[in-house]
Short mmCIF file of C-alpha atoms and ligand atoms in Angstrom, two decimals:
data_model
loop_
_atom_site.label_atom_id
_atom_site.label_comp_id
_atom_site.label_asym_id
_atom_site.label_seq_id
_atom_site.Cartn_x
_atom_site.Cartn_y
_atom_site.Cartn_z
CA MET A 612 0.01 0.01 -0.01
CA ASP A 613 1.39 3.45 -1.02
CA LEU A 614 0.74 5.89 1.69
CA SER A 615 1.80 8.96 -0.38
CA PHE A 616 -0.78 11.20 -2.13
CA SER A 617 -0.67 12.47 -5.80
CA GLU A 618 -0.40 16.16 -6.45
CA GLU A 619 -4.03 16.16 -7.56
CA GLN A 620 -5.03 14.53 -4.21
CA VAL A 621 -3.06 17.03 -2.24
CA ALA A 622 -4.78 19.91 -4.21
CA LEU A 623 -8.25 18.39 -3.78
CA ALA A 624 -7.76 18.01 -0.01
CA GLN A 625 -6.45 21.57 0.12
CA THR A 626 -9.51 22.86 -1.82
CA ALA A 627 -11.79 21.02 0.57
CA ARG A 628 -9.95 22.32 3.64
CA GLU A 629 -10.24 25.89 2.47
CA PHE A 630 -13.91 25.45 1.63
CA SER A 631 -14.58 24.03 5.12
CA ARG A 632 -12.65 26.81 6.91
CA LYS A 633 -14.29 29.56 4.79
CA GLU A 634 -17.81 28.29 4.07
CA VAL A 635 -18.73 25.72 6.63
CA ILE A 636 -17.06 26.48 10.02
CA PRO A 637 -18.42 30.14 10.27
CA LYS A 638 -22.06 28.94 9.67
CA ALA A 639 -22.03 25.44 11.24
CA ALA A 640 -23.39 26.56 14.61
CA HIS A 641 -26.26 28.51 13.00
CA TYR A 642 -27.45 25.57 10.99
CA ASP A 643 -27.06 23.25 13.99
CA GLU A 644 -29.21 25.55 16.09
CA THR A 645 -31.93 26.22 13.54
CA GLY A 646 -31.91 22.88 11.75
CA GLU A 647 -32.29 24.79 8.46
CA PHE A 648 -31.00 23.24 5.34
CA PRO A 649 -27.88 25.12 4.22
CA ARG A 650 -28.61 25.07 0.47
CA GLU A 651 -26.24 27.97 -0.36
CA ILE A 652 -23.29 26.11 1.16
CA PHE A 653 -24.05 23.02 -0.81
CA LYS A 654 -24.42 25.13 -4.01
CA LYS A 655 -20.89 26.37 -3.46
CA ALA A 656 -19.69 22.78 -2.77
CA TRP A 657 -21.31 21.73 -5.98
CA GLU A 658 -19.73 24.69 -7.90
CA THR A 659 -16.27 23.79 -6.30
CA GLY A 660 -16.56 20.24 -7.37
CA LEU A 661 -16.86 18.74 -3.90
CA MET A 662 -20.10 17.01 -4.56
CA ASN A 663 -20.19 14.00 -6.89
CA VAL A 664 -16.46 13.36 -6.49
CA GLU A 665 -16.71 9.77 -7.72
CA VAL A 666 -18.92 10.37 -10.73
CA PRO A 667 -16.87 9.42 -13.75
CA GLU A 668 -15.70 12.26 -16.14
CA ALA A 669 -17.82 10.69 -18.89
CA TYR A 670 -20.91 11.83 -16.93
CA GLY A 671 -19.48 15.27 -15.99
CA GLY A 672 -18.04 14.31 -12.61
CA LEU A 673 -14.51 14.60 -11.09
CA GLY A 674 -13.81 10.92 -11.89
CA GLY A 675 -12.29 10.68 -8.43
CA THR A 676 -11.57 7.53 -6.40
CA CYS A 677 -12.98 6.45 -2.96
CA LEU A 678 -9.76 7.73 -1.39
CA ASP A 679 -10.34 11.19 -3.05
CA ASN A 680 -13.81 11.16 -1.69
CA CYS A 681 -12.46 10.30 1.90
CA LEU A 682 -9.98 13.23 1.67
CA VAL A 683 -12.81 15.62 0.79
CA GLN A 684 -15.28 14.18 3.42
CA GLU A 685 -12.66 14.34 6.29
CA GLU A 686 -12.23 18.09 5.56
CA VAL A 687 -15.95 18.88 5.23
CA ALA A 688 -16.72 16.86 8.39
CA PHE A 689 -13.97 18.83 10.23
CA GLY A 690 -16.21 21.82 9.57
CA CYS A 691 -19.57 20.11 10.19
CA ALA A 692 -20.34 16.42 10.15
CA GLY A 693 -24.08 17.18 9.38
CA ILE A 694 -23.25 19.18 6.30
CA ASN A 695 -20.98 16.34 5.23
CA THR A 696 -23.84 13.82 5.68
CA SER A 697 -26.08 15.56 3.14
CA LEU A 698 -23.16 16.06 0.84
CA SER A 699 -22.24 12.42 0.87
CA ALA A 700 -25.83 11.18 0.67
CA SER A 701 -25.91 12.13 -2.96
CA SER A 702 -22.80 10.03 -3.50
CA LEU A 703 -24.49 7.18 -1.58
CA ALA A 704 -27.49 7.35 -3.85
CA ALA A 705 -25.21 7.46 -6.92
CA THR A 706 -23.28 4.37 -5.88
CA PRO A 707 -26.03 1.76 -6.95
CA LEU A 708 -26.03 3.49 -10.36
CA LEU A 709 -22.24 3.21 -10.50
CA ILE A 710 -22.41 -0.50 -9.46
CA ALA A 711 -25.38 -1.69 -11.50
CA GLY A 712 -26.64 1.07 -13.80
CA ASP A 713 -26.72 0.75 -17.53
CA GLU A 714 -25.41 3.39 -19.86
CA ALA A 715 -28.71 5.13 -20.28
CA GLN A 716 -29.37 5.19 -16.53
CA LYS A 717 -25.98 6.52 -15.73
CA LYS A 718 -26.15 9.18 -18.41
CA LYS A 719 -29.55 10.37 -17.16
CA TYR A 720 -29.05 10.32 -13.39
CA LEU A 721 -25.27 10.78 -12.88
CA GLY A 722 -25.45 13.42 -15.66
CA LYS A 723 -28.25 15.16 -13.73
CA LEU A 724 -26.17 15.37 -10.63
CA THR A 725 -23.27 16.97 -12.39
CA SER A 726 -25.11 19.26 -14.86
CA GLU A 727 -27.69 20.70 -12.40
CA PHE A 728 -27.24 21.60 -8.71
CA CYS A 729 -29.49 18.90 -7.17
CA PHE A 730 -29.56 16.09 -4.56
CA ALA A 731 -30.22 12.42 -4.57
CA ALA A 732 -31.11 10.12 -1.72
CA TYR A 733 -30.62 6.43 -0.87
CA CYS A 734 -33.80 4.70 0.30
CA CYS A 735 -33.08 1.43 2.12
CA SER A 736 -34.06 1.64 5.80
CA GLU A 737 -37.70 1.35 6.96
CA PRO A 738 -39.62 1.95 10.11
CA ASP A 739 -39.23 -1.79 11.05
CA ALA A 740 -36.05 -2.66 9.13
CA GLY A 741 -32.81 -0.81 9.59
CA SER A 742 -30.06 -3.35 10.54
CA ASP A 743 -32.10 -6.15 9.11
CA VAL A 744 -32.08 -5.02 5.46
CA ALA A 745 -33.50 -8.37 4.20
CA GLY A 746 -36.53 -7.75 6.40
CA MET A 747 -37.71 -4.78 4.39
CA ARG A 748 -41.41 -4.60 3.45
CA THR A 749 -41.59 -1.92 0.74
CA ARG A 750 -43.26 -4.03 -2.05
CA VAL A 751 -42.68 -3.93 -5.76
CA THR A 752 -45.10 -5.71 -8.10
CA ARG A 753 -44.96 -6.27 -11.85
CA HIS A 754 -47.66 -4.45 -13.74
CA GLY A 755 -47.46 -5.31 -17.44
CA ASP A 756 -44.30 -3.74 -18.57
CA ASP A 757 -44.06 -1.46 -15.49
CA TYR A 758 -43.46 -1.87 -11.81
CA VAL A 759 -45.50 -0.61 -8.97
CA LEU A 760 -43.95 0.48 -5.57
CA ASN A 761 -45.78 0.64 -2.32
CA GLY A 762 -44.20 1.27 1.15
CA GLN A 763 -42.48 3.52 3.47
CA LYS A 764 -38.75 4.38 3.92
CA ARG A 765 -37.46 5.97 7.06
CA TRP A 766 -34.40 8.10 8.05
CA ILE A 767 -33.71 9.07 4.55
CA THR A 768 -30.94 11.62 4.35
CA ASN A 769 -31.89 14.26 1.69
CA GLY A 770 -35.42 12.63 1.61
CA GLY A 771 -37.12 16.07 1.49
CA VAL A 772 -34.75 17.76 -0.96
CA ALA A 773 -33.68 15.03 -3.44
CA ASP A 774 -34.63 15.08 -7.17
CA PHE A 775 -34.40 11.29 -7.42
CA TYR A 776 -34.07 8.29 -5.17
CA THR A 777 -32.42 4.91 -5.40
CA VAL A 778 -35.01 2.65 -3.75
CA PHE A 779 -34.79 -0.90 -2.53
CA ALA A 780 -38.01 -2.96 -2.59
CA THR A 781 -38.97 -6.60 -2.26
CA PHE A 782 -41.09 -8.73 -4.63
CA ASP A 783 -41.96 -10.90 -1.57
CA PRO A 784 -40.80 -10.34 2.01
CA ALA A 785 -40.72 -14.14 2.48
CA MET A 786 -37.87 -14.31 -0.13
CA LYS A 787 -35.70 -12.23 2.24
CA HIS A 788 -32.51 -11.07 0.47
CA LYS A 789 -33.33 -12.97 -2.74
CA GLY A 790 -36.51 -10.93 -3.31
CA ILE A 791 -34.95 -7.46 -3.24
CA ALA A 792 -34.46 -5.28 -6.28
CA CYS A 793 -33.12 -1.74 -6.62
CA PHE A 794 -34.79 1.11 -8.68
CA VAL A 795 -34.09 4.66 -9.52
CA VAL A 796 -37.18 6.81 -9.07
CA ASP A 797 -37.75 10.47 -9.91
CA ALA A 798 -39.02 12.40 -6.91
CA ASN A 799 -41.72 13.96 -8.86
CA THR A 800 -43.37 10.61 -9.91
CA PRO A 801 -47.02 10.59 -8.93
CA GLY A 802 -47.39 8.76 -5.53
CA VAL A 803 -43.94 9.57 -4.17
CA LYS A 804 -43.91 11.98 -1.18
CA ALA A 805 -41.51 12.98 1.55
CA GLY A 806 -42.60 12.84 5.15
CA ARG A 807 -41.93 15.41 7.94
CA LYS A 808 -38.40 16.38 8.69
CA GLU A 809 -36.81 14.63 11.68
CA ASN A 810 -35.80 16.80 14.65
CA LYS A 811 -32.45 15.23 15.37
CA MET A 812 -29.82 15.31 18.20
CA GLY A 813 -27.01 15.95 15.77
CA HIS A 814 -26.32 16.36 12.09
CA ARG A 815 -28.98 18.89 12.22
CA ALA A 816 -27.99 20.64 8.99
CA SER A 817 -28.71 17.44 7.12
CA ASN A 818 -32.25 16.75 5.93
CA THR A 819 -33.80 13.49 7.15
CA THR A 820 -37.33 12.42 6.35
CA ASP A 821 -39.58 9.42 5.55
CA VAL A 822 -40.13 8.79 1.85
CA ILE A 823 -43.50 7.26 1.02
CA PHE A 824 -44.39 5.30 -2.01
CA GLU A 825 -48.11 4.87 -2.81
CA ASP A 826 -48.97 3.06 -5.95
CA VAL A 827 -45.95 4.48 -7.72
CA LYS A 828 -45.76 3.35 -11.28
CA ILE A 829 -42.25 3.19 -12.59
CA PRO A 830 -41.06 1.93 -16.01
CA LYS A 831 -38.89 -1.26 -16.59
CA SER A 832 -36.05 1.02 -17.29
CA ALA A 833 -36.01 2.07 -13.58
CA LEU A 834 -34.68 -1.31 -12.59
CA LEU A 835 -30.92 -1.30 -11.69
CA GLY A 836 -29.30 -4.56 -12.52
CA SER A 837 -31.43 -7.74 -12.12
CA GLU A 838 -34.71 -8.37 -10.28
CA ASP A 839 -32.92 -10.42 -7.63
CA GLY A 840 -29.81 -8.28 -7.40
CA GLY A 841 -30.90 -5.46 -5.05
CA PHE A 842 -29.45 -6.99 -1.81
CA LYS A 843 -26.02 -7.42 -3.33
CA ILE A 844 -26.18 -3.89 -4.66
CA ALA A 845 -26.98 -2.53 -1.11
CA MET A 846 -24.12 -4.56 0.47
CA LYS A 847 -21.61 -3.43 -2.23
CA THR A 848 -22.76 0.15 -1.78
CA PHE A 849 -21.97 -0.12 1.98
CA ASP A 850 -18.56 -1.58 1.26
CA LYS A 851 -17.77 1.51 -0.81
CA SER A 852 -19.50 4.08 1.46
CA ARG A 853 -18.33 2.85 4.98
CA PRO A 854 -14.89 4.25 4.41
CA TRP A 855 -16.55 7.76 3.92
CA ILE A 856 -18.10 7.46 7.35
CA ALA A 857 -14.76 6.59 8.79
CA ALA A 858 -13.28 9.61 6.89
CA SER A 859 -16.02 11.72 8.49
CA ALA A 860 -14.98 10.37 11.89
CA ALA A 861 -11.43 11.30 11.21
CA GLY A 862 -12.57 14.85 10.52
CA VAL A 863 -14.61 15.02 13.82
CA ILE A 864 -11.66 13.59 15.80
CA ARG A 865 -9.20 16.01 14.26
CA ARG A 866 -11.48 18.93 15.09
CA ALA A 867 -11.95 17.77 18.67
CA LEU A 868 -8.13 17.49 19.01
CA GLU A 869 -7.55 20.87 17.56
CA GLU A 870 -10.18 22.61 19.77
CA SER A 871 -9.04 20.72 22.84
CA ARG A 872 -5.33 21.55 22.27
CA ASN A 873 -6.01 25.21 21.82
CA TYR A 874 -8.26 25.41 24.82
CA SER A 875 -5.91 23.44 27.10
CA LEU A 876 -3.12 25.92 26.32
CA GLU A 877 -5.35 28.94 27.21
CA ARG A 878 -7.36 27.68 30.23
CA ARG A 879 -5.49 27.95 33.53
CA THR A 880 -6.16 26.13 36.87
CA PHE A 881 -3.99 26.06 39.90
CA GLY A 882 -1.78 28.78 38.29
CA VAL A 883 -0.82 26.80 35.19
CA PRO A 884 -2.44 26.08 31.75
CA ILE A 885 -4.50 22.85 32.02
CA ALA A 886 -2.22 21.46 29.21
CA SER A 887 0.43 21.19 31.91
CA HIS A 888 -1.64 18.53 33.70
CA GLN A 889 -0.69 15.04 32.77
CA ALA A 890 -4.37 13.93 32.86
CA ILE A 891 -5.18 16.44 30.09
CA GLN A 892 -2.01 15.59 28.09
CA PHE A 893 -3.01 11.91 28.13
CA MET A 894 -6.46 12.71 26.65
CA LEU A 895 -4.81 14.76 23.93
CA ALA A 896 -2.33 11.93 23.22
CA ASP A 897 -5.15 9.49 22.97
CA MET A 898 -6.97 11.80 20.56
CA ALA A 899 -3.87 12.01 18.40
CA ILE A 900 -3.56 8.13 18.34
CA ALA A 901 -7.28 7.83 17.49
CA TYR A 902 -6.90 10.24 14.56
CA GLU A 903 -3.83 8.48 13.10
CA SER A 904 -5.35 5.09 13.52
CA THR A 905 -8.81 6.09 12.01
CA ARG A 906 -7.11 7.79 9.13
CA LEU A 907 -4.80 4.82 8.35
CA LEU A 908 -7.72 2.27 8.51
CA THR A 909 -9.85 4.61 6.36
CA HIS A 910 -7.18 4.97 3.69
CA LYS A 911 -6.54 1.22 3.70
CA ALA A 912 -10.22 0.54 3.18
CA ALA A 913 -10.53 3.13 0.44
CA TRP A 914 -7.33 1.87 -1.20
CA LEU A 915 -8.88 -1.70 -1.40
CA VAL A 916 -12.16 -0.32 -2.85
CA ASP A 917 -10.21 1.55 -5.46
CA LYS A 918 -8.28 -1.63 -6.28
CA GLY A 919 -11.66 -3.24 -6.89
CA ASP A 920 -11.24 -5.45 -3.85
CA PHE A 921 -14.54 -5.13 -2.20
CA THR A 922 -13.49 -6.29 1.30
CA SER A 923 -16.49 -5.79 3.49
CA VAL A 924 -14.43 -6.60 6.58
CA VAL A 925 -11.87 -3.79 6.12
CA SER A 926 -14.63 -1.29 5.38
CA ALA A 927 -16.31 -2.48 8.62
CA TYR A 928 -13.02 -2.18 10.58
CA ALA A 929 -12.67 1.42 9.43
CA LYS A 930 -16.22 2.42 10.09
CA THR A 931 -16.43 0.80 13.51
CA TYR A 932 -13.09 1.92 14.75
CA GLY A 933 -13.50 5.53 13.46
CA ALA A 934 -17.03 5.90 14.75
CA ASP A 935 -16.26 4.48 18.20
CA ALA A 936 -13.09 6.45 18.43
CA ALA A 937 -14.96 9.70 17.43
CA MET A 938 -17.48 9.04 20.18
CA ARG A 939 -14.69 8.57 22.87
CA VAL A 940 -12.67 11.39 21.68
CA THR A 941 -15.52 13.90 21.65
CA VAL A 942 -16.59 12.93 25.19
CA ASP A 943 -13.07 13.65 26.25
CA ALA A 944 -13.09 16.96 24.41
CA VAL A 945 -16.18 18.03 26.42
CA GLN A 946 -14.34 16.94 29.61
CA ILE A 947 -11.28 18.96 28.78
CA PHE A 948 -13.51 22.13 28.32
CA GLY A 949 -15.01 21.44 31.75
CA GLY A 950 -18.39 23.32 32.34
CA TYR A 951 -17.77 25.37 29.11
CA GLY A 952 -17.74 22.20 27.13
CA TYR A 953 -21.34 21.55 28.14
CA THR A 954 -22.53 24.75 26.61
CA LYS A 955 -23.17 25.80 23.04
CA GLU A 956 -20.61 28.60 23.48
CA TYR A 957 -17.93 26.16 22.24
CA PRO A 958 -18.15 23.70 19.36
CA VAL A 959 -17.24 20.52 21.36
CA GLU A 960 -20.76 19.51 22.48
CA LYS A 961 -21.83 19.63 18.93
CA LEU A 962 -18.94 17.34 18.00
CA MET A 963 -20.15 14.87 20.68
CA ARG A 964 -23.75 14.95 19.33
CA ASP A 965 -22.55 14.56 15.76
CA ALA A 966 -20.22 11.66 16.65
CA LYS A 967 -23.13 9.57 17.93
CA LEU A 968 -24.73 9.15 14.47
CA LEU A 969 -21.45 7.78 13.08
CA GLN A 970 -22.04 4.67 15.25
CA ILE A 971 -25.65 4.25 14.03
CA TYR A 972 -26.03 5.02 10.29
CA GLU A 973 -24.82 2.84 7.39
CA GLY A 974 -24.77 -0.09 9.78
CA THR A 975 -24.54 0.23 13.53
CA SER A 976 -21.19 -0.44 15.35
CA GLN A 977 -22.85 -3.69 16.45
CA ILE A 978 -23.75 -4.72 12.87
CA GLN A 979 -20.12 -3.96 11.79
CA ARG A 980 -18.97 -6.33 14.58
CA VAL A 981 -21.36 -8.94 13.19
CA VAL A 982 -19.62 -8.56 9.72
CA ILE A 983 -16.24 -8.75 11.31
CA ALA A 984 -17.06 -11.79 13.59
CA ARG A 985 -18.60 -13.63 10.56
CA ASN A 986 -15.29 -13.09 8.78
CA ILE A 987 -13.28 -14.37 11.67
CA LEU A 988 -15.44 -17.43 12.18
CA GLY A 989 -15.90 -18.15 8.46
CA GLY A 990 -19.71 -18.28 8.87
CA LYS A 991 -19.51 -20.90 11.66
C1 LIG B 2429 -29.83 10.69 10.85
C2 LIG B 2429 -29.88 9.40 10.11
C3 LIG B 2429 -29.73 9.32 8.79
C4 LIG B 2429 -29.87 8.13 8.05
N1 LIG B 2429 -29.75 8.12 6.68
C5 LIG B 2429 -30.20 7.04 6.01
C6 LIG B 2429 -30.17 7.03 4.55
O1 LIG B 2429 -29.88 7.98 3.94
N2 LIG B 2429 -30.61 5.94 3.97
C7 LIG B 2429 -31.03 4.81 4.60
O2 LIG B 2429 -31.50 3.84 4.01
N3 LIG B 2429 -30.99 4.80 5.95
C8 LIG B 2429 -30.54 5.85 6.76
N4 LIG B 2429 -30.44 5.78 8.06
C9 LIG B 2429 -30.88 4.64 8.71
C10 LIG B 2429 -29.76 3.84 9.48
O3 LIG B 2429 -28.97 3.26 8.56
C11 LIG B 2429 -30.45 2.94 10.46
O4 LIG B 2429 -31.00 3.71 11.51
C12 LIG B 2429 -29.47 2.00 11.08
O5 LIG B 2429 -29.04 1.02 10.10
C13 LIG B 2429 -30.03 1.17 12.32
O6 LIG B 2429 -31.26 0.62 12.06
P1 LIG B 2429 -32.56 0.99 13.08
O7 LIG B 2429 -32.54 2.34 13.41
O8 LIG B 2429 -33.73 0.25 12.53
O9 LIG B 2429 -32.01 0.16 14.37
P2 LIG B 2429 -32.31 -1.37 14.75
O10 LIG B 2429 -31.89 -2.18 13.51
O11 LIG B 2429 -33.69 -1.53 15.28
O12 LIG B 2429 -31.28 -1.65 15.87
C14 LIG B 2429 -31.53 -1.33 17.24
C15 LIG B 2429 -30.36 -1.72 18.06
O13 LIG B 2429 -30.12 -3.12 17.98
C16 LIG B 2429 -28.87 -3.47 17.51
N5 LIG B 2429 -28.91 -4.71 16.73
C17 LIG B 2429 -29.76 -4.92 15.60
N6 LIG B 2429 -29.53 -6.14 15.18
C18 LIG B 2429 -28.51 -6.58 15.83
C19 LIG B 2429 -27.69 -7.85 15.77
N7 LIG B 2429 -28.02 -8.82 14.87
N8 LIG B 2429 -26.66 -8.06 16.72
C20 LIG B 2429 -26.42 -7.15 17.60
N9 LIG B 2429 -27.15 -5.95 17.77
C21 LIG B 2429 -28.12 -5.67 16.87
C22 LIG B 2429 -28.35 -2.23 16.75
O14 LIG B 2429 -26.93 -2.17 16.72
C23 LIG B 2429 -29.01 -1.12 17.60
O15 LIG B 2429 -28.14 -0.81 18.68
C24 LIG B 2429 -30.28 7.02 8.71
C25 LIG B 2429 -30.42 7.01 10.13
C26 LIG B 2429 -30.34 8.15 10.81
C27 LIG B 2429 -30.51 8.25 12.31
#
C-alpha cells in the first residue's frame, strides 16, 4: 500500500480544507441551532466540485476515487459532520447506479447530478427494518411492462430535498435477500412523497425524512441490474461508502483534538495552563492516536475499494473503529472544556452529538462487529 498522495489529491484535499474553513465553519453553529438546510453552502460545494467526487468524467463528474472522496469528506466533516452527511448522501444514492446502472441510466441520473445543482437520496431503511435489510417490506409488483412500488422508507438523508431516489423494494418479504431489487425513481413521480423532517440530536444541517411510495408506477427502465440483485447492490454500496463514514469520523476527531489543544493551552487552573496537567495531556495523546489510526484504516479501506477488492471486513473495521473512536474522543473533548464544554458557546458539545450518529447509520457499530465476527469465524 502506497501511503503517499498524488499532487491532484493534495490539491483536492487543500480545496476541501479551504472550503470547510471559509464556508462551513463560520455557519455550522447557526445551521445546527436552527436545523435549516444550508442550500447555499451545498451550492458552493457543488460549484467547487466537492459533490459527486466519484462520478466518472464521462458523466461530467470529477472521476475521483474512493480515497479522493475520503480526503474531501474528512475536511468537510472537520467543519460540520451534518453538512458532510447531506453532501455524501448524494454520492451514496449514486453508488448503486455506478455499481449496476446501464449506460442510459448513468447518463440520465449521474449526468443530472453534475449538470444541475441537485440532490439524490438512498432509500433502504424502513420503520421496522434498519439493521435487518433483508427484512424490508416496501413492495414492488410487476404491472405489465411496468413496476408498482408501495411502502415507506425511514431516516432518509436528503429525503425532502432530493430530485431522485435509489430505492430498494422486495417482490416478496418471504424471499428475504433474494426478493430485493433496486430502482431509480424520480422524486416527482406521482405517488412519491417525503414525510416530515426529523428533529435530530446531531447532524441537524442534514435533511432526514420518511419517503413514502403509494402506488408509484415506474417503467422497466427504472430497474438497476437484475430483479434479484438488489441486496447485493446494497451490500456493495456499503462496502464503498463505509470508508466515507470513517473519513468523516477522522474529521470529527481532528476537530476535537484541535479545539482541545487550543483550549488546554489557554485555560488555567492552579496557576498553570491545564495542558500542563498530565491527565489532560494523556487525553490529547489518545486523541492523536485515534486520529492517526482512524485515518490509516480509512485509507486502507478506500485503497482496497479503489483496487476493486470489495473487502467488506476492512470497510467494517474502518467504520467501527472510526465511529467508536470519534465518540470517545468527543466525550473527552467536552471533559477538557469542563463546564464550558457543556454549553453551546464552544463547538465540542456539537462534535459529541454529531459523533453519535457515526455509530448508528450505514450499519451500526454492532452490525459492523457482526460482519467482522462472521469473517473471523468463516460463517460458523
Ligand atoms: C440521521 C440518520 C440518517 C440516516 N440516513 C439514512 C439514509 O440516507 N438511507 C437509509 O437507507 N438509511 C438511513 N439511516 C438509517 C440507518 O442506517 C439505520 O438507523 C441503522 O441501520 C439502524 O437501524 P434501526 O434504526 O432500525 O435500528 P435497529 O436495527 O432496530 O437496531 C436497534 C439496536 O439493536 C442493535 N442490533 C440490531 N440487530 C443486531 C444484531 N444482529 N446483533 C447485535 N445488535 C443488533 C443495533 O446495533 C442497535 O443498537 C439513517 C439514520 C439516521 C438516524
